[in-house]
């Protein structure tokens, strides 16, 4: 299906401003940042979006979809559930080198900023975290059913721990610019995942 000129312009604005919103956050991204990144006037931006809020919400969806798509491609080619879970430490070990994650994790960035200031963005972050948690739980439960993962594994607890280790390490690496915390944490997470094996 061919996109209209308006749809193409809207997509162009989203793609050009996505790294800025992810790096600077909602509050830190100004209208000047948006016009500078796109080369468009304020009038053109407001002709496609009602306000900055609407741009921010669309940008979050776009940034999040890039990560989901990247992870899905890595996961789908893995033969078993342990290997699928190992995609997480493998990916986040090098997140500072991945263009889609260079500015940080959009879920983490949005969660820390929008918890009190932007209820709509907060709702999107909650939904994204819930989706991620369910995906991990599904992998664990499937692994238990296929006799690949120890039956005593608590999928709910393990998913919380996996996500907390990743987001905590990402936050520290982003703030310090030092990847050592990623190496140490992802080594630990890899061991945890391998220990689930029957």
Short mmCIF file of C-alpha atoms in Angstrom, two decimals:
data_model
loop_
_atom_site.label_atom_id
_atom_site.label_comp_id
_atom_site.label_asym_id
_atom_site.label_seq_id
_atom_site.Cartn_x
_atom_site.Cartn_y
_atom_site.Cartn_z
CA UNK A 1 0.00 0.00 0.00
CA UNK A 2 1.39 3.38 -1.06
CA UNK A 3 1.57 5.99 1.71
CA UNK A 4 0.15 9.45 1.14
CA UNK A 5 2.43 12.51 1.27
CA UNK A 6 1.08 13.37 4.73
CA UNK A 7 1.77 9.83 6.00
CA UNK A 8 5.29 9.93 4.56
CA UNK A 9 5.96 13.32 6.19
CA UNK A 10 4.65 12.05 9.52
CA UNK A 11 6.91 8.98 9.32
CA UNK A 12 9.86 11.19 8.37
CA UNK A 13 9.29 13.36 11.48
CA UNK A 14 9.04 10.27 13.71
CA UNK A 15 12.21 8.67 12.33
CA UNK A 16 14.26 11.89 12.50
CA UNK A 17 13.20 12.79 16.04
CA UNK A 18 13.21 9.25 17.52
CA UNK A 19 16.91 9.29 18.56
CA UNK A 20 16.53 12.78 20.06
CA UNK A 21 13.51 11.93 22.20
CA UNK A 22 15.21 8.73 23.35
CA UNK A 23 18.43 10.55 24.28
CA UNK A 24 17.00 13.79 25.70
CA UNK A 25 13.64 12.58 26.94
CA UNK A 26 10.24 14.21 26.54
CA UNK A 27 10.97 17.28 28.68
CA UNK A 28 14.47 17.75 27.27
CA UNK A 29 13.37 17.65 23.63
CA UNK A 30 12.31 21.08 22.43
CA UNK A 31 10.35 22.17 19.40
CA UNK A 32 13.63 23.67 18.15
CA UNK A 33 15.23 20.18 18.35
CA UNK A 34 12.37 18.77 16.28
CA UNK A 35 12.54 21.46 13.58
CA UNK A 36 16.35 21.25 13.46
CA UNK A 37 16.35 17.45 13.09
CA UNK A 38 13.70 17.43 10.39
CA UNK A 39 14.53 20.66 8.56
CA UNK A 40 10.80 21.45 8.72
CA UNK A 41 9.04 24.50 10.10
CA UNK A 42 6.91 24.51 13.27
CA UNK A 43 3.90 24.89 11.01
CA UNK A 44 4.79 21.69 9.14
CA UNK A 45 5.21 19.79 12.43
CA UNK A 46 1.88 21.06 13.77
CA UNK A 47 0.29 20.30 10.43
CA UNK A 48 1.09 16.62 11.02
CA UNK A 49 0.88 16.37 14.81
CA UNK A 50 -1.43 18.09 17.24
CA UNK A 51 1.40 18.87 19.68
CA UNK A 52 4.73 17.66 21.06
CA UNK A 53 2.87 15.06 23.17
CA UNK A 54 1.58 13.35 20.05
CA UNK A 55 5.07 13.27 18.50
CA UNK A 56 6.50 11.81 21.73
CA UNK A 57 3.89 9.03 21.88
CA UNK A 58 4.42 8.06 18.23
CA UNK A 59 8.20 8.17 18.71
CA UNK A 60 8.02 5.86 21.74
CA UNK A 61 6.07 3.31 19.64
CA UNK A 62 8.63 3.62 16.85
CA UNK A 63 11.70 3.25 19.12
CA UNK A 64 10.12 0.34 20.96
CA UNK A 65 9.15 -1.41 17.71
CA UNK A 66 12.78 -1.25 16.51
CA UNK A 67 13.96 -3.13 19.60
CA UNK A 68 11.13 -5.68 19.49
CA UNK A 69 11.81 -6.33 15.81
CA UNK A 70 15.57 -6.69 16.39
CA UNK A 71 15.12 -9.11 19.31
CA UNK A 72 12.43 -11.10 17.50
CA UNK A 73 14.75 -11.67 14.51
CA UNK A 74 17.51 -12.96 16.82
CA UNK A 75 15.13 -15.13 18.87
CA UNK A 76 13.22 -16.74 15.99
CA UNK A 77 16.31 -18.43 14.54
CA UNK A 78 17.25 -20.08 17.86
CA UNK A 79 16.44 -23.80 18.13
CA UNK A 80 15.53 -24.01 21.82
CA UNK A 81 14.27 -21.89 24.70
CA UNK A 82 17.60 -21.61 26.57
CA UNK A 83 19.24 -20.24 23.41
CA UNK A 84 16.30 -17.89 22.92
CA UNK A 85 16.66 -16.50 26.43
CA UNK A 86 20.41 -16.06 25.85
CA UNK A 87 19.57 -13.50 23.14
CA UNK A 88 18.89 -10.97 25.93
CA UNK A 89 22.36 -10.96 27.55
CA UNK A 90 23.99 -11.25 24.10
CA UNK A 91 22.11 -8.16 22.88
CA UNK A 92 22.44 -5.98 25.95
CA UNK A 93 26.12 -6.86 26.42
CA UNK A 94 26.81 -4.76 23.29
CA UNK A 95 23.92 -2.32 23.53
CA UNK A 96 26.24 0.72 23.48
CA UNK A 97 27.36 -0.42 20.00
CA UNK A 98 23.87 -1.05 18.60
CA UNK A 99 22.47 1.97 16.71
CA UNK A 100 18.91 1.24 17.91
CA UNK A 101 19.99 1.19 21.57
CA UNK A 102 22.82 3.71 21.54
CA UNK A 103 20.70 6.38 23.25
CA UNK A 104 19.53 3.83 25.80
CA UNK A 105 16.50 1.64 26.25
CA UNK A 106 13.32 3.60 25.41
CA UNK A 107 11.37 1.71 28.08
CA UNK A 108 13.90 2.64 30.78
CA UNK A 109 14.33 6.22 29.52
CA UNK A 110 10.58 6.77 29.32
CA UNK A 111 9.80 5.03 32.63
CA UNK A 112 12.22 7.13 34.65
CA UNK A 113 11.03 10.38 33.13
CA UNK A 114 7.31 9.86 32.65
CA UNK A 115 6.42 8.17 35.94
CA UNK A 116 4.83 11.38 37.27
CA UNK A 117 5.02 13.90 34.46
CA UNK A 118 3.39 12.22 31.48
CA UNK A 119 0.62 9.66 32.19
CA UNK A 120 0.16 8.64 28.54
CA UNK A 121 3.86 7.91 28.06
CA UNK A 122 3.90 6.11 31.41
CA UNK A 123 1.01 3.91 30.23
CA UNK A 124 2.96 3.02 27.07
CA UNK A 125 6.04 2.12 29.14
CA UNK A 126 3.92 -0.08 31.45
CA UNK A 127 2.41 -1.85 28.45
CA UNK A 128 5.87 -2.41 26.93
CA UNK A 129 7.24 -3.84 30.20
CA UNK A 130 4.22 -6.14 30.47
CA UNK A 131 4.70 -7.36 26.88
CA UNK A 132 8.39 -8.05 27.53
CA UNK A 133 7.66 -9.91 30.78
CA UNK A 134 5.01 -12.09 29.09
CA UNK A 135 7.44 -12.95 26.26
CA UNK A 136 10.08 -14.12 28.77
CA UNK A 137 7.50 -16.09 30.79
CA UNK A 138 6.24 -17.74 27.60
CA UNK A 139 9.78 -18.85 26.66
CA UNK A 140 10.32 -20.29 30.15
CA UNK A 141 6.96 -22.08 30.27
CA UNK A 142 7.46 -23.48 26.76
CA UNK A 143 10.93 -24.65 27.82
CA UNK A 144 9.43 -26.42 30.85
CA UNK A 145 6.79 -28.12 28.65
CA UNK A 146 9.47 -29.26 26.18
CA UNK A 147 11.66 -30.55 29.04
CA UNK A 148 14.42 -28.05 28.17
CA UNK A 149 14.02 -25.94 31.33
CA UNK A 150 13.87 -27.19 34.92
CA UNK A 151 10.24 -27.65 36.01
CA UNK A 152 10.89 -25.91 39.34
CA UNK A 153 11.65 -22.60 37.55
CA UNK A 154 9.28 -19.80 38.53
CA UNK A 155 8.67 -17.94 35.26
CA UNK A 156 7.21 -14.89 37.02
CA UNK A 157 10.20 -14.45 39.36
CA UNK A 158 12.80 -15.20 36.71
CA UNK A 159 11.34 -12.67 34.26
CA UNK A 160 11.39 -9.94 36.94
CA UNK A 161 15.04 -10.69 37.75
CA UNK A 162 16.13 -10.87 34.09
CA UNK A 163 14.48 -7.54 33.28
CA UNK A 164 15.83 -5.85 36.43
CA UNK A 165 19.40 -7.01 35.75
CA UNK A 166 19.24 -5.76 32.16
CA UNK A 167 17.65 -2.39 32.91
CA UNK A 168 19.89 -1.78 35.94
CA UNK A 169 23.05 -2.54 33.97
CA UNK A 170 21.89 -0.45 31.00
CA UNK A 171 21.18 2.52 33.27
CA UNK A 172 24.64 2.32 34.89
CA UNK A 173 26.43 1.86 31.56
CA UNK A 174 24.54 4.77 30.03
CA UNK A 175 25.30 7.13 32.92
CA UNK A 176 28.98 6.19 33.25
CA UNK A 177 29.71 5.42 29.59
CA UNK A 178 31.53 2.34 30.91
CA UNK A 179 30.63 -1.06 29.48
CA UNK A 180 32.23 -3.06 32.32
CA UNK A 181 28.92 -3.23 34.20
CA UNK A 182 27.33 -4.75 31.08
CA UNK A 183 30.04 -7.40 30.79
CA UNK A 184 29.79 -8.41 34.46
CA UNK A 185 25.98 -8.37 34.62
CA UNK A 186 25.44 -10.17 31.32
CA UNK A 187 28.00 -12.85 32.29
CA UNK A 188 25.97 -13.39 35.47
CA UNK A 189 22.68 -13.44 33.55
CA UNK A 190 24.07 -15.97 31.04
CA UNK A 191 25.02 -18.29 33.91
CA UNK A 192 21.55 -17.90 35.42
CA UNK A 193 19.92 -18.81 32.09
CA UNK A 194 22.22 -21.79 31.47
CA UNK A 195 21.45 -23.04 34.99
CA UNK A 196 17.77 -23.36 34.02
CA UNK A 197 18.68 -26.27 31.75
CA UNK A 198 17.33 -29.69 32.68
#
